[in-house]
mmCIF file of C-alpha atoms and ligand atoms in Angstrom:
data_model
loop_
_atom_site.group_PDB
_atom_site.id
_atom_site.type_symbol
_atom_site.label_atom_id
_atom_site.label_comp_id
_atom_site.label_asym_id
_atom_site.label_seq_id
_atom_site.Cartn_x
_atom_site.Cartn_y
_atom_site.Cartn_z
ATOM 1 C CA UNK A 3 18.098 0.734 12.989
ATOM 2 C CA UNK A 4 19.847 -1.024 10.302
ATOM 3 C CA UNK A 5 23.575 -0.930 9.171
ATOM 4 C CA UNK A 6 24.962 -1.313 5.851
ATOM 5 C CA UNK A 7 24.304 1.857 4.371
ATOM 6 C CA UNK A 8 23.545 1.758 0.807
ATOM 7 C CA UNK A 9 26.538 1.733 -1.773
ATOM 8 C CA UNK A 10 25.129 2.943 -4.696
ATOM 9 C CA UNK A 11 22.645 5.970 -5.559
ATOM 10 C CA UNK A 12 18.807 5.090 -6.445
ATOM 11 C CA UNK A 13 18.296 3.436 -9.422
ATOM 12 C CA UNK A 14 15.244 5.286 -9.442
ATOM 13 C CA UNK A 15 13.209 6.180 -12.093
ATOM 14 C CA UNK A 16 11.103 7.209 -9.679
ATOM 15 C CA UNK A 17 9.243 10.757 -10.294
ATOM 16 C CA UNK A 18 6.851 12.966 -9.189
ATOM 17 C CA UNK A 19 3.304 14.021 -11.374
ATOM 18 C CA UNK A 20 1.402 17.079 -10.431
ATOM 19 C CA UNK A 21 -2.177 15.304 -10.900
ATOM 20 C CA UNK A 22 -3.749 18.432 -9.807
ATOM 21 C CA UNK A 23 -3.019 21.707 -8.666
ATOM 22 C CA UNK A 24 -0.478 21.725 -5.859
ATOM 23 C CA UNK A 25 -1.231 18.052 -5.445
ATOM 24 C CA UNK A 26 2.014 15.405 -6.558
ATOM 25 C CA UNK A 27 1.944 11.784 -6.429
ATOM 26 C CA UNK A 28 5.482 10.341 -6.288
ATOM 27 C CA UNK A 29 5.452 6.853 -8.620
ATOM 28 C CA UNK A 30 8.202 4.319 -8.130
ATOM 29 C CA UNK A 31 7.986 2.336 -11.267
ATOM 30 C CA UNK A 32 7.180 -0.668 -11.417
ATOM 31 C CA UNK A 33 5.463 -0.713 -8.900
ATOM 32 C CA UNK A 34 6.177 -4.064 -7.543
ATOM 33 C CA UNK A 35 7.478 -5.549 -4.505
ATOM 34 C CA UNK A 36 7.820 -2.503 -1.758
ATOM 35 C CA UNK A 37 8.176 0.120 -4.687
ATOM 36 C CA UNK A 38 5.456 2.229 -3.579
ATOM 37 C CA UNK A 39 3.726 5.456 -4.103
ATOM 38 C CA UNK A 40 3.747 8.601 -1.810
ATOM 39 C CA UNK A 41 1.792 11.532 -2.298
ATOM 40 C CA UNK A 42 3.148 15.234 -1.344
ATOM 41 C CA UNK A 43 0.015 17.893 -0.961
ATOM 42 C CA UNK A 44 0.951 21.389 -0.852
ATOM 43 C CA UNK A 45 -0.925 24.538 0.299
ATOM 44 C CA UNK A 46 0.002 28.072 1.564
ATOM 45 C CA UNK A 47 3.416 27.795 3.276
ATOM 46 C CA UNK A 48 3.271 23.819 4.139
ATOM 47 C CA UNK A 49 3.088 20.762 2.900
ATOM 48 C CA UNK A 50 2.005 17.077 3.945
ATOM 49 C CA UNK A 51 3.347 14.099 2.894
ATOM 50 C CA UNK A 52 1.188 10.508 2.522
ATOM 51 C CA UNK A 53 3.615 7.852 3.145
ATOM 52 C CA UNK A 54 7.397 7.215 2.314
ATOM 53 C CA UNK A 55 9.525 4.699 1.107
ATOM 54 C CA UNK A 56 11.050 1.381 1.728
ATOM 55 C CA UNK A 57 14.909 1.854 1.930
ATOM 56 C CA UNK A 58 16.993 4.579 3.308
ATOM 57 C CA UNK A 59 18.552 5.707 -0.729
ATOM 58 C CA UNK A 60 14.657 5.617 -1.552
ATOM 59 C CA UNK A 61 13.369 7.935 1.116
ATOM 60 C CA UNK A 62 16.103 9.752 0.538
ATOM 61 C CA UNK A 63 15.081 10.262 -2.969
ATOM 62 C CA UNK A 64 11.538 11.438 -2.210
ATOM 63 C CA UNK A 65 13.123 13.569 0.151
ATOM 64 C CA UNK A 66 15.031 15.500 -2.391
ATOM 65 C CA UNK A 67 11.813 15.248 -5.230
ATOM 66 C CA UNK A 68 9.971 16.953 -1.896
ATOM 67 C CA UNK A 69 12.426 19.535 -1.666
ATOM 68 C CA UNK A 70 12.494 20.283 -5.747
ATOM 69 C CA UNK A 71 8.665 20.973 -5.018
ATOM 70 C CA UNK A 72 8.540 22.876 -1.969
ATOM 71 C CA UNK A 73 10.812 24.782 0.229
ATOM 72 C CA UNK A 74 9.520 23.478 3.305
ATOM 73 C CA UNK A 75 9.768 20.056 4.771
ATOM 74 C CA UNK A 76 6.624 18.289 5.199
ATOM 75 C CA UNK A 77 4.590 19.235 8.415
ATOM 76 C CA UNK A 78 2.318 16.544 8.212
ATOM 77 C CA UNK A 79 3.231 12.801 7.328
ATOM 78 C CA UNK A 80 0.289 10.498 7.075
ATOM 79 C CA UNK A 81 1.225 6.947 6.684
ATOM 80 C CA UNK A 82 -1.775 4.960 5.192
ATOM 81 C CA UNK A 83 -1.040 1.225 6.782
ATOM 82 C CA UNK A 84 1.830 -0.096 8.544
ATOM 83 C CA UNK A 85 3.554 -2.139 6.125
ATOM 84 C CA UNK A 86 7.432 -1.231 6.077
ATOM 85 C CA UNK A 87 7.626 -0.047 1.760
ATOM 86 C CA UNK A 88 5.101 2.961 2.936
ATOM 87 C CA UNK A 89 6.477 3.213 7.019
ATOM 88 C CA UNK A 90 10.112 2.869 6.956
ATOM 89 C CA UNK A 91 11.451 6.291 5.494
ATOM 90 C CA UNK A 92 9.420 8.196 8.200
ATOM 91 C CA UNK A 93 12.564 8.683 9.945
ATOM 92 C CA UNK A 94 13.810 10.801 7.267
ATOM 93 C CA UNK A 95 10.582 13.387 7.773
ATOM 94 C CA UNK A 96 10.195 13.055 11.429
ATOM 95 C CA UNK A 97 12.581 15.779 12.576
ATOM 96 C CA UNK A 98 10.018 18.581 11.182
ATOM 97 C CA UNK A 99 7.112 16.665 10.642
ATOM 98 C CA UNK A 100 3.994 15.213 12.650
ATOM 99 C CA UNK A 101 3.279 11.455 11.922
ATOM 100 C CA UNK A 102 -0.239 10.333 11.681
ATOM 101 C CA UNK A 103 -1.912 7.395 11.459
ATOM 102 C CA UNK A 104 -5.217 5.022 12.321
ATOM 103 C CA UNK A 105 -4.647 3.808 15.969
ATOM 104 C CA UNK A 106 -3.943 0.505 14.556
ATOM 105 C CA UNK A 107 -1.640 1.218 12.237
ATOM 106 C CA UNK A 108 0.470 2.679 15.032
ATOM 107 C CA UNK A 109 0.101 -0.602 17.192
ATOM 108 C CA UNK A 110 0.435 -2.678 13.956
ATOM 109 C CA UNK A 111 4.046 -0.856 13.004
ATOM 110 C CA UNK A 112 5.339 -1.520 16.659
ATOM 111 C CA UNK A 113 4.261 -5.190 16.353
ATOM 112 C CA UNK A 114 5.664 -5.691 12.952
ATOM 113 C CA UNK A 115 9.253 -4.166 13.331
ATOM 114 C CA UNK A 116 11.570 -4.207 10.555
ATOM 115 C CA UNK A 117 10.092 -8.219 10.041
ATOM 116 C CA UNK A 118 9.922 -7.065 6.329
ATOM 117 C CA UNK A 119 13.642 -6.751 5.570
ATOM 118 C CA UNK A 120 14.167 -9.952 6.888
ATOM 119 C CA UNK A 121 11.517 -11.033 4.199
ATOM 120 C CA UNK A 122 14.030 -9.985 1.986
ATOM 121 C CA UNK A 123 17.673 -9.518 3.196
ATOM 122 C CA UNK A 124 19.322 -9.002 0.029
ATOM 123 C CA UNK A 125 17.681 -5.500 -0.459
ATOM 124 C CA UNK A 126 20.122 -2.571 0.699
ATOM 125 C CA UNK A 127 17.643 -1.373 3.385
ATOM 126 C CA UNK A 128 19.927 1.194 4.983
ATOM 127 C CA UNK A 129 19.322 3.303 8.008
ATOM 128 C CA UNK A 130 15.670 2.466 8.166
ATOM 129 C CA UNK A 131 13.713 2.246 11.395
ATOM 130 C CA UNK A 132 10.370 2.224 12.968
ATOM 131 C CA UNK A 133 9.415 5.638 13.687
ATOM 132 C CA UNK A 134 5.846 5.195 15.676
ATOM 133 C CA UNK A 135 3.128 7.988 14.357
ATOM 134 C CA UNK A 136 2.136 10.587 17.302
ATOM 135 C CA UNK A 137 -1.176 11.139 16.489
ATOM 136 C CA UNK A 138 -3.843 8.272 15.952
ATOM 137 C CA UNK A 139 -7.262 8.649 15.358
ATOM 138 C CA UNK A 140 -9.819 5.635 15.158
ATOM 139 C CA UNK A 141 -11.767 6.479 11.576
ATOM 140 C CA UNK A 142 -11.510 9.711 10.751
ATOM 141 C CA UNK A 143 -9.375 13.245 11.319
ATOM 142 C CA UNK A 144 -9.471 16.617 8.719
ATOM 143 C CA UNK A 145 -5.867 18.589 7.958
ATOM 144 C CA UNK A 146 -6.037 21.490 6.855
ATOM 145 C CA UNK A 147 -2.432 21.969 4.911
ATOM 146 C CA UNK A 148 -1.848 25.620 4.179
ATOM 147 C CA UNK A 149 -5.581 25.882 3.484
ATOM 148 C CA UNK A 150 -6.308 22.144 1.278
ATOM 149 C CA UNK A 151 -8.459 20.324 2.946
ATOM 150 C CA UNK A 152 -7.164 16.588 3.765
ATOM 151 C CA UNK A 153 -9.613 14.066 4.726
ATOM 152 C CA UNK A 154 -8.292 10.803 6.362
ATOM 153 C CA UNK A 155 -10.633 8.297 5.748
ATOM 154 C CA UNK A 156 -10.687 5.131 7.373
ATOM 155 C CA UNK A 157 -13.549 2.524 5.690
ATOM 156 C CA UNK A 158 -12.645 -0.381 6.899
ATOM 157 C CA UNK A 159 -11.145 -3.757 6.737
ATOM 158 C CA UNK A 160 -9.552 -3.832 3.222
ATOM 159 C CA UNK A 161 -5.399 -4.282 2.505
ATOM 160 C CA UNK A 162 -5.019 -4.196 6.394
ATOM 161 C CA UNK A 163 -7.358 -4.285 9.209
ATOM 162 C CA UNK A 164 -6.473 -0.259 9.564
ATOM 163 C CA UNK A 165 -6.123 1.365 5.889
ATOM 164 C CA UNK A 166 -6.458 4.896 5.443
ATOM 165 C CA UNK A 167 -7.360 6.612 2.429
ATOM 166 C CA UNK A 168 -6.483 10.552 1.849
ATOM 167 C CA UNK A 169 -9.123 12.175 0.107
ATOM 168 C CA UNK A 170 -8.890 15.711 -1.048
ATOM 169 C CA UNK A 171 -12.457 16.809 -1.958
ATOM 170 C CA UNK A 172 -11.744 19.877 -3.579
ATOM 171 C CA UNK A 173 -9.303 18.690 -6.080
ATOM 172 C CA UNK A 174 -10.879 15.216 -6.375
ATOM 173 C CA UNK A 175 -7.750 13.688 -5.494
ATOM 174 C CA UNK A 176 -7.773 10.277 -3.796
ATOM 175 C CA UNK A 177 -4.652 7.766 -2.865
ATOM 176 C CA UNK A 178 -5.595 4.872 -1.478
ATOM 177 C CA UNK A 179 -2.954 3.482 -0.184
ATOM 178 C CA UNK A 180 -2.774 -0.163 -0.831
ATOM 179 C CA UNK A 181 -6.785 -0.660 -0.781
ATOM 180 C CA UNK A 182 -5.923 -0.467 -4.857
ATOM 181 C CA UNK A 183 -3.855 -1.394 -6.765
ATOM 182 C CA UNK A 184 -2.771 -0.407 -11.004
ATOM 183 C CA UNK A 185 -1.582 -2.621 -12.663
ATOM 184 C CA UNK A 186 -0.749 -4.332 -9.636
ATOM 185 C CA UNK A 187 -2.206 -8.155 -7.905
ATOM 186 C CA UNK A 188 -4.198 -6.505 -4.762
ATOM 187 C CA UNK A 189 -3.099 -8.417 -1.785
ATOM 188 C CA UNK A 190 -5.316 -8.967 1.266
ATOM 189 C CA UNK A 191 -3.250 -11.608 3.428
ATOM 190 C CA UNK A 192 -3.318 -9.641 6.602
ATOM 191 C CA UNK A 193 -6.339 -7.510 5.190
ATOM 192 C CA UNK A 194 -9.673 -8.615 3.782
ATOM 193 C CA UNK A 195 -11.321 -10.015 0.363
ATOM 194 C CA UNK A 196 -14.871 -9.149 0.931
ATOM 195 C CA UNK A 197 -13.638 -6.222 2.866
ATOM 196 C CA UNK A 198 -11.890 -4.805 0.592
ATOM 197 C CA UNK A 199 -14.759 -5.038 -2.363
ATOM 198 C CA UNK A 200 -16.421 -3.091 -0.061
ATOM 199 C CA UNK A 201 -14.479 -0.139 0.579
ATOM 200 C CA UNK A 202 -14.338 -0.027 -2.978
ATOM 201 C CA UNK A 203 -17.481 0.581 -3.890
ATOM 202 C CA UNK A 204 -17.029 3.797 -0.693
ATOM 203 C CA UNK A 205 -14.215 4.925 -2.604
ATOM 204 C CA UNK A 206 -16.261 4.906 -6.154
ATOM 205 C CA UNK A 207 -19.059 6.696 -3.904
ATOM 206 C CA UNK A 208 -16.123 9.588 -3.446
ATOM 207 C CA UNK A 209 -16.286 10.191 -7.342
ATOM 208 C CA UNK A 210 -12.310 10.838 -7.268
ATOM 209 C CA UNK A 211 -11.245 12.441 -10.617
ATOM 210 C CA UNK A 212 -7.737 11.136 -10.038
ATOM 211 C CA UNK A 213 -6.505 7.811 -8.313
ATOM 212 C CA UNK A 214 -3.368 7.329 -6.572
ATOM 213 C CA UNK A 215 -3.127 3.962 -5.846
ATOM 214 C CA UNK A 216 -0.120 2.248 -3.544
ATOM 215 C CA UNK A 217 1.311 0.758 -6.297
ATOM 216 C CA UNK A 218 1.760 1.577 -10.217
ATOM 217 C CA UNK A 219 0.983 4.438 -12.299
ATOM 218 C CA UNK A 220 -1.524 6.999 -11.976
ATOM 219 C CA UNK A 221 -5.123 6.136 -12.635
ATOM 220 C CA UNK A 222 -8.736 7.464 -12.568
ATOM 221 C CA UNK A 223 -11.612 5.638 -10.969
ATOM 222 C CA UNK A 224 -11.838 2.871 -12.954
ATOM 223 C CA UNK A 225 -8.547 1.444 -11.221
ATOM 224 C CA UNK A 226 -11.182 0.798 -8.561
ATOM 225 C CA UNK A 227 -13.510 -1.455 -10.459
ATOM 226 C CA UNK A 228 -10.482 -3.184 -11.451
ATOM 227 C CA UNK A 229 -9.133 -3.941 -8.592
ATOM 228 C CA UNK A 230 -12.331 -5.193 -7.400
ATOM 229 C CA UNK A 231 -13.125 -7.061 -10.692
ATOM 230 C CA UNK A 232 -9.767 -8.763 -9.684
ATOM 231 C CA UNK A 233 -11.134 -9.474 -6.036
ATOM 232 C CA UNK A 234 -14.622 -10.758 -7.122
ATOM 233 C CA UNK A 235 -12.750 -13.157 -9.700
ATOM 234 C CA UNK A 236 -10.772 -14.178 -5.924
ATOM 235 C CA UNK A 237 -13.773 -14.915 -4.646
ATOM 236 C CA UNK A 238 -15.364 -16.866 -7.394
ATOM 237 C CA UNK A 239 -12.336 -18.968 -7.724
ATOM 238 C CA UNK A 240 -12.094 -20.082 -4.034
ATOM 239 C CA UNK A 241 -15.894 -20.643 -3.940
ATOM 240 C CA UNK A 242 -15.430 -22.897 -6.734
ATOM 241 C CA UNK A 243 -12.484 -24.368 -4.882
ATOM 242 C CA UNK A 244 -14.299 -25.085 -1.822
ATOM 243 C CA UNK A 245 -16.680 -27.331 -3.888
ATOM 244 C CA UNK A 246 -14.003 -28.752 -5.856
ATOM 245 C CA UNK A 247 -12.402 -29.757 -2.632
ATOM 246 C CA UNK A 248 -9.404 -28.394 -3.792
ATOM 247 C CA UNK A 249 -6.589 -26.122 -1.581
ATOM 248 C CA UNK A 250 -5.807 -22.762 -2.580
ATOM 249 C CA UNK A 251 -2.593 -23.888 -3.494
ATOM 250 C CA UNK A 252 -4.295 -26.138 -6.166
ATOM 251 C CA UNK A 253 -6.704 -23.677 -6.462
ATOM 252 C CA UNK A 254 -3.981 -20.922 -8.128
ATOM 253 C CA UNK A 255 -2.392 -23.289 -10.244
ATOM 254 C CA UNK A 256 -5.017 -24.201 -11.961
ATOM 255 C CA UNK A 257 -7.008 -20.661 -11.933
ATOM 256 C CA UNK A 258 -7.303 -19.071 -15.435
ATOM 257 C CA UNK A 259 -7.430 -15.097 -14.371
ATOM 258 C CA UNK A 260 -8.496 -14.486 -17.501
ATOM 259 C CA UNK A 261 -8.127 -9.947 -18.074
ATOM 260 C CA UNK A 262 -6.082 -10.191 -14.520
ATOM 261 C CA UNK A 263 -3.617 -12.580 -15.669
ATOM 262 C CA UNK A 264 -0.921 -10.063 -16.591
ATOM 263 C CA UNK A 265 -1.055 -8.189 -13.314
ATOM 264 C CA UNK A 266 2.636 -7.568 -11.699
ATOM 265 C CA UNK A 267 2.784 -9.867 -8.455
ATOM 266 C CA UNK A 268 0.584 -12.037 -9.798
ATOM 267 C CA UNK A 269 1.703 -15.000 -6.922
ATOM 268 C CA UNK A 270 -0.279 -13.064 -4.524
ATOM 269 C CA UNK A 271 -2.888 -15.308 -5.742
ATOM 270 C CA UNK A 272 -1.994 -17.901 -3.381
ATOM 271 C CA UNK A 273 -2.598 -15.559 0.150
ATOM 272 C CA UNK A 274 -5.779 -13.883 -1.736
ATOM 273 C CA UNK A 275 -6.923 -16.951 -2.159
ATOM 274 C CA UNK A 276 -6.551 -18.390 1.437
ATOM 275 C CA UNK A 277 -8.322 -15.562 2.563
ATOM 276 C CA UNK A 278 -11.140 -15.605 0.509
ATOM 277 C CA UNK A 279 -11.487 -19.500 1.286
ATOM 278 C CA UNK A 280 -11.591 -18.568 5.330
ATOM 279 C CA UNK A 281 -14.063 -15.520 4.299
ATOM 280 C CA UNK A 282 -16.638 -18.478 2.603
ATOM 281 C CA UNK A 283 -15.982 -20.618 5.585
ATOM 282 C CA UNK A 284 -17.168 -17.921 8.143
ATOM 283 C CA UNK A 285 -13.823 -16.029 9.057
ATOM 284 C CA UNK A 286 -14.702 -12.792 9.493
ATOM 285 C CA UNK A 287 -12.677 -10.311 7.805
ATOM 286 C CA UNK A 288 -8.780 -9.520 8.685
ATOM 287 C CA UNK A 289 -8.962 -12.068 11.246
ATOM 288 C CA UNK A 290 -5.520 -13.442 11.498
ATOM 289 C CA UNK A 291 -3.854 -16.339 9.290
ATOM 290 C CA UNK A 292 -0.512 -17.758 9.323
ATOM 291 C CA UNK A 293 1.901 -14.935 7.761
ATOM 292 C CA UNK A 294 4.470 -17.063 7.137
ATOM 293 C CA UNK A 295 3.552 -20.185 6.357
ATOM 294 C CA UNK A 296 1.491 -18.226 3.615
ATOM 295 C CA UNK A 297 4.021 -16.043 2.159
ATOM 296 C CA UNK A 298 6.447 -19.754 1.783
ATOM 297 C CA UNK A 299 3.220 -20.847 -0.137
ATOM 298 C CA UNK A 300 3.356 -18.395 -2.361
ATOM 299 C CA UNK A 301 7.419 -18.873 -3.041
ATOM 300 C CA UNK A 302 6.230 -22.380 -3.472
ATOM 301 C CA UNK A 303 3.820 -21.014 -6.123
ATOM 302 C CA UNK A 304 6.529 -18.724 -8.054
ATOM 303 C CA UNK A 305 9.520 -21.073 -8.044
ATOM 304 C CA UNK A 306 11.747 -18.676 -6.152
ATOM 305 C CA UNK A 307 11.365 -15.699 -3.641
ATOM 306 C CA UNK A 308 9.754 -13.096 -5.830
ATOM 307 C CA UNK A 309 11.722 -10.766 -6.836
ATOM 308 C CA UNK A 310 12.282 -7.194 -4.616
ATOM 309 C CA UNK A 311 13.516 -4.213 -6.285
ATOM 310 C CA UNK A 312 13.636 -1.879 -3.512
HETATM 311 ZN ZN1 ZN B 7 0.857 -2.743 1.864
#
């Protein structure tokens, strides 16, 4: 656990939307660095949360936006890939709730630690921790939450090596986790390029009405096809730099991203490209690069650590 509680209350203008009946996604403008989305899904007398927050005032926060909603703490917390901005709060639910996961997310969060907040140690992380999920499955598992179907969908290698999407059929609800992203530069550096293009097109398949993506506002499907469009455009550029003989590096700066130019994050360019470049040259999907030394490329990239809000 971490010290240095945090001084000051959220500067959140974080909120929840009912996107369909019963069924809340929790947005944490602007979506950038570790200001991700949860979802809360409640049925007949209980209620399941899909991931939490980064930092102990954020969790917090959804806590309390929970408890506006419903007046029982989540019985089911699903976290939908290990990275710390969706993991860390689960301390906060794990007194009444059940964490679940993919098997590998569960390994994945006991490898990674609390690495992330040394990423960026200016953030007022608070009382975070690493609070493992307790029940794993390998690609798929059903909840039934006070009588709403949940389906937990794993589709393979996309964001991470272990994303899982929740799918509500009924209500044609779908959050993806980080497989897409609104608004927001996708980022596959421990995940997958092609992968994720492909688990895309599953997703579309679903014919979700709404899309809650890990990152930015609310959507419908066609947040899919653009984060894919932005993925394909990935690929095209590294193929070009592979003939070009040019590094990723050189690769970004001289990439013209044309409609995806705007998109918040937009140094993730630099990792998304360096995996799409080992994906030409025969890597096979989420196989392991260099963390670091690719995250102090893309620094290198922006000018300065990019900026973290949580
Ligand atoms: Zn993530």
């Amino acid at each position: 656990m971490r010290s240095a509680p945090p001084a000051t209350p959220p500067d959140s203008d974080a909120r929840m939307y009912e996107v369909a009946d019963g069924v809340f996604a929790y947005v944490q403008p602007d979506g950038g660095w570790c200001l991700n989305n949860a979802g809360l899904i409640v049925g007949d007398g209980e209620c399941a949360l899909v991931d939490t927050a980064a930092t102990e005032t954020r969790a917090l926060a959804l806590r309390e936006a929970v408890g506006r909603i419903s007046s029982t703490a989540p019985r089911y917390l699903v976290n939908t890939h290990p990275h710390g901005d969706h993991t860390f709060g689960n301390g906060f639910f794990a007194a009444e709730a059940v964490l679940i996961a993919h098997e590998a997310t569960r390994s994945e969060m006991d490898k990674a630690g609390l690495h992330l907040t040394g990423l960026w140690p200016d953030v007022r992380w608070g009382a975070v921790g690493v609070r493992l999920p307790t029940i794993t499955f390998p690609d798929r598992m059903t909840l039934h939450v006070g009588g709403v179907r949940v389906e937990l969908l794993h589709l393979g290698v996309a964001h991470t090596t272990n994303d899982t999407v929740v799918w509500l059929p009924e209500q044609r609800v779908l959050f993806t986790g980080d497989v897409a992203m609104s608004g927001v530069a996708p980022f596959c550096l421990t995940g997958s390029v092609s992968g994720s293009i492909a688990v895309l097109g599953l997703l579309r398949d679903l014919d979700p009405t709404v899309v809650v993506t890990g990152h930015g506002p609310t959507s419908g499907p066609q947040v899919l096809d653009e984060t894919a469009g932005y993925l394909r455009t990935v690929q095209r550029l590294a193929a070009e730099g592979i003939t070009a003989g040019r590094s990723p590096l050189e690769t970004a700066r001289s990439a013209d991203l044309d409609a995806y130019a705007d998109l918040l994050d937009g140094e993730r360019l630099v990792p998304n490209l360096h995996r799409a470049y080992a994906e030409l040259l025969g890597d096979a999907p989420g196989h392991p690069l260099d963390v670091e030394t690719l995250f102090g490329e893309m620094v290198e990239f922006h000018g300065r650590l990019p900026r973290c809000r949580a």
